[in-house]
């Protein structure tokens, strides 16, 4: 396992501040954030490629903060793959074990396993200059993993690839990580990639880690507005808590001029408290015009008018002007429902938000 404790470093006018996180053995840990927030610099600090000004890097409890890169049992896959052009694919993969003078009996089983898992058997005699982008990434992964590092660092490993190739490699790497029971620390700005691959996600914005949690927690219950916006939660509005139930499992909020019930997904909520309440667009439910409201679902109903409809292929995005506040609410509607009801801009519409789909955030 690897731990960062209060890590800080300055890069020109930019600095990383008090970064603390913990990656368990066998975990796929994602560091997610927009470009330019210091994700790559943090990865380089873990690898020993840039000096740390304060804090510690611990590997299995041992302080390796001042260790040079070659003394750390860590492998690093940079964005550009960085294969040696004068060596063929086999020699590229085996470079690390040859430098370390590993016996063939030590590396051969893993080599065969990686070649099979990454589907690169037909590439072994080729030069890197004759490989496609996706092939280069697969070879670089094999080269990094052949030495059995305690942790693999991945810096935007699928950037610049066409979507079908990128998705194929994402799934391949996830299967490989589970198969090897490896510990991966992966940097990306791609939200979809983060939620496909990550067991745990740390969201990093402006040089600071804003939230660390399991994948679903980050997706459905972002800690604050910064995380909500970056992870794609579009419906976030100010609200006031007007009642808290006895077990504090639900709260009643005044949201967009409506009294709605929301699950209390954070501690210490109190009556009169100002909060932010959000919901993901795909969790906003259409009340079907041709069917009565089911018993037990009479609460949390909002009315509005369809402002615009955006076709996105698998879904249609509705922008709805909420009746009382005039604020826009975004809803993702599956194509089969859109085709059935055929809404048009300017038409009235009713929607419902289940209490457990709301996220109550710090104000």
mmCIF file of N, CA and C in Angstrom, residues 10 17 43 64 68 89 118 121 130 140 143-144 152 156 165 174 183 196 201-202 211 227 237 277 288 312 333 359:
data_model
loop_
_atom_site.group_PDB
_atom_site.id
_atom_site.type_symbol
_atom_site.label_atom_id
_atom_site.label_comp_id
_atom_site.label_asym_id
_atom_site.label_seq_id
_atom_site.Cartn_x
_atom_site.Cartn_y
_atom_site.Cartn_z
ATOM 1 N N UNK A 10 6.072 22.962 -4.842
ATOM 2 C CA UNK A 10 5.825 24.193 -5.592
ATOM 3 C C UNK A 10 6.415 24.047 -6.984
ATOM 4 N N UNK A 17 -0.956 21.490 -2.332
ATOM 5 C CA UNK A 17 -1.083 21.846 -0.927
ATOM 6 C C UNK A 17 -1.639 20.675 -0.110
ATOM 7 N N UNK A 43 1.945 12.586 -9.362
ATOM 8 C CA UNK A 43 2.388 11.252 -9.763
ATOM 9 C C UNK A 43 3.917 11.202 -9.843
ATOM 10 N N UNK A 64 9.738 6.592 1.875
ATOM 11 C CA UNK A 64 10.587 6.580 0.674
ATOM 12 C C UNK A 64 10.681 7.977 0.053
ATOM 13 N N UNK A 68 15.652 7.765 -4.460
ATOM 14 C CA UNK A 68 15.649 8.025 -5.909
ATOM 15 C C UNK A 68 14.665 7.082 -6.602
ATOM 16 N N UNK A 89 9.790 -4.899 -29.717
ATOM 17 C CA UNK A 89 8.802 -4.941 -28.637
ATOM 18 C C UNK A 89 9.254 -5.867 -27.509
ATOM 19 N N UNK A 118 -2.649 -8.849 -22.747
ATOM 20 C CA UNK A 118 -2.645 -7.597 -23.509
ATOM 21 C C UNK A 118 -2.717 -7.820 -25.023
ATOM 22 N N UNK A 121 1.020 -10.767 -28.747
ATOM 23 C CA UNK A 121 1.907 -11.817 -29.251
ATOM 24 C C UNK A 121 2.367 -11.530 -30.678
ATOM 25 N N UNK A 130 6.623 1.208 -35.734
ATOM 26 C CA UNK A 130 5.599 0.653 -36.622
ATOM 27 C C UNK A 130 4.317 0.269 -35.882
ATOM 28 N N UNK A 140 3.737 -0.631 -23.528
ATOM 29 C CA UNK A 140 4.265 0.125 -22.383
ATOM 30 C C UNK A 140 3.723 -0.423 -21.063
ATOM 31 N N UNK A 143 5.733 -3.564 -20.339
ATOM 32 C CA UNK A 143 7.083 -3.207 -19.883
ATOM 33 C C UNK A 143 7.068 -2.746 -18.424
ATOM 34 N N UNK A 144 6.035 -2.008 -18.042
ATOM 35 C CA UNK A 144 5.952 -1.516 -16.667
ATOM 36 C C UNK A 144 5.656 -2.635 -15.673
ATOM 37 N N UNK A 152 1.646 0.530 -9.678
ATOM 38 C CA UNK A 152 1.794 1.019 -11.051
ATOM 39 C C UNK A 152 1.168 2.400 -11.144
ATOM 40 N N UNK A 156 -2.598 9.496 -17.559
ATOM 41 C CA UNK A 156 -3.449 9.673 -18.746
ATOM 42 C C UNK A 156 -3.097 8.632 -19.818
ATOM 43 N N UNK A 165 -10.958 2.404 -29.393
ATOM 44 C CA UNK A 165 -9.690 1.854 -28.905
ATOM 45 C C UNK A 165 -9.518 2.178 -27.432
ATOM 46 N N UNK A 174 -8.492 -2.921 -16.792
ATOM 47 C CA UNK A 174 -9.244 -3.264 -15.586
ATOM 48 C C UNK A 174 -9.226 -4.776 -15.349
ATOM 49 N N UNK A 183 -1.879 -3.037 -7.656
ATOM 50 C CA UNK A 183 -2.234 -1.741 -7.082
ATOM 51 C C UNK A 183 -1.918 -0.674 -8.120
ATOM 52 N N UNK A 196 -15.441 4.207 -14.821
ATOM 53 C CA UNK A 196 -15.323 2.851 -15.364
ATOM 54 C C UNK A 196 -14.263 2.063 -14.597
ATOM 55 N N UNK A 201 -11.942 7.025 -5.885
ATOM 56 C CA UNK A 201 -11.633 8.206 -6.693
ATOM 57 C C UNK A 201 -11.319 9.383 -5.774
ATOM 58 N N UNK A 202 -10.215 10.059 -6.060
ATOM 59 C CA UNK A 202 -9.901 11.327 -5.404
ATOM 60 C C UNK A 202 -10.086 12.432 -6.435
ATOM 61 N N UNK A 211 -12.276 15.597 -2.478
ATOM 62 C CA UNK A 211 -13.035 14.452 -1.969
ATOM 63 C C UNK A 211 -12.310 13.170 -2.331
ATOM 64 N N UNK A 227 -16.889 19.588 -6.622
ATOM 65 C CA UNK A 227 -16.897 18.186 -7.042
ATOM 66 C C UNK A 227 -18.140 17.888 -7.867
ATOM 67 N N UNK A 237 -28.820 23.443 -6.526
ATOM 68 C CA UNK A 237 -29.415 24.723 -6.146
ATOM 69 C C UNK A 237 -29.325 24.911 -4.636
ATOM 70 N N UNK A 277 -28.474 21.434 -2.569
ATOM 71 C CA UNK A 277 -29.141 20.164 -2.862
ATOM 72 C C UNK A 277 -29.047 19.927 -4.366
ATOM 73 N N UNK A 288 -45.287 10.004 -16.320
ATOM 74 C CA UNK A 288 -45.881 9.688 -17.622
ATOM 75 C C UNK A 288 -47.284 10.281 -17.725
ATOM 76 N N UNK A 312 -28.997 13.297 -28.086
ATOM 77 C CA UNK A 312 -27.622 12.885 -27.799
ATOM 78 C C UNK A 312 -27.334 11.454 -28.232
ATOM 79 N N UNK A 333 -33.612 11.685 -20.671
ATOM 80 C CA UNK A 333 -34.724 10.784 -20.950
ATOM 81 C C UNK A 333 -34.280 9.728 -21.964
ATOM 82 N N UNK A 359 -28.794 14.729 -3.341
ATOM 83 C CA UNK A 359 -27.528 14.854 -2.624
ATOM 84 C C UNK A 359 -27.541 16.176 -1.868
#
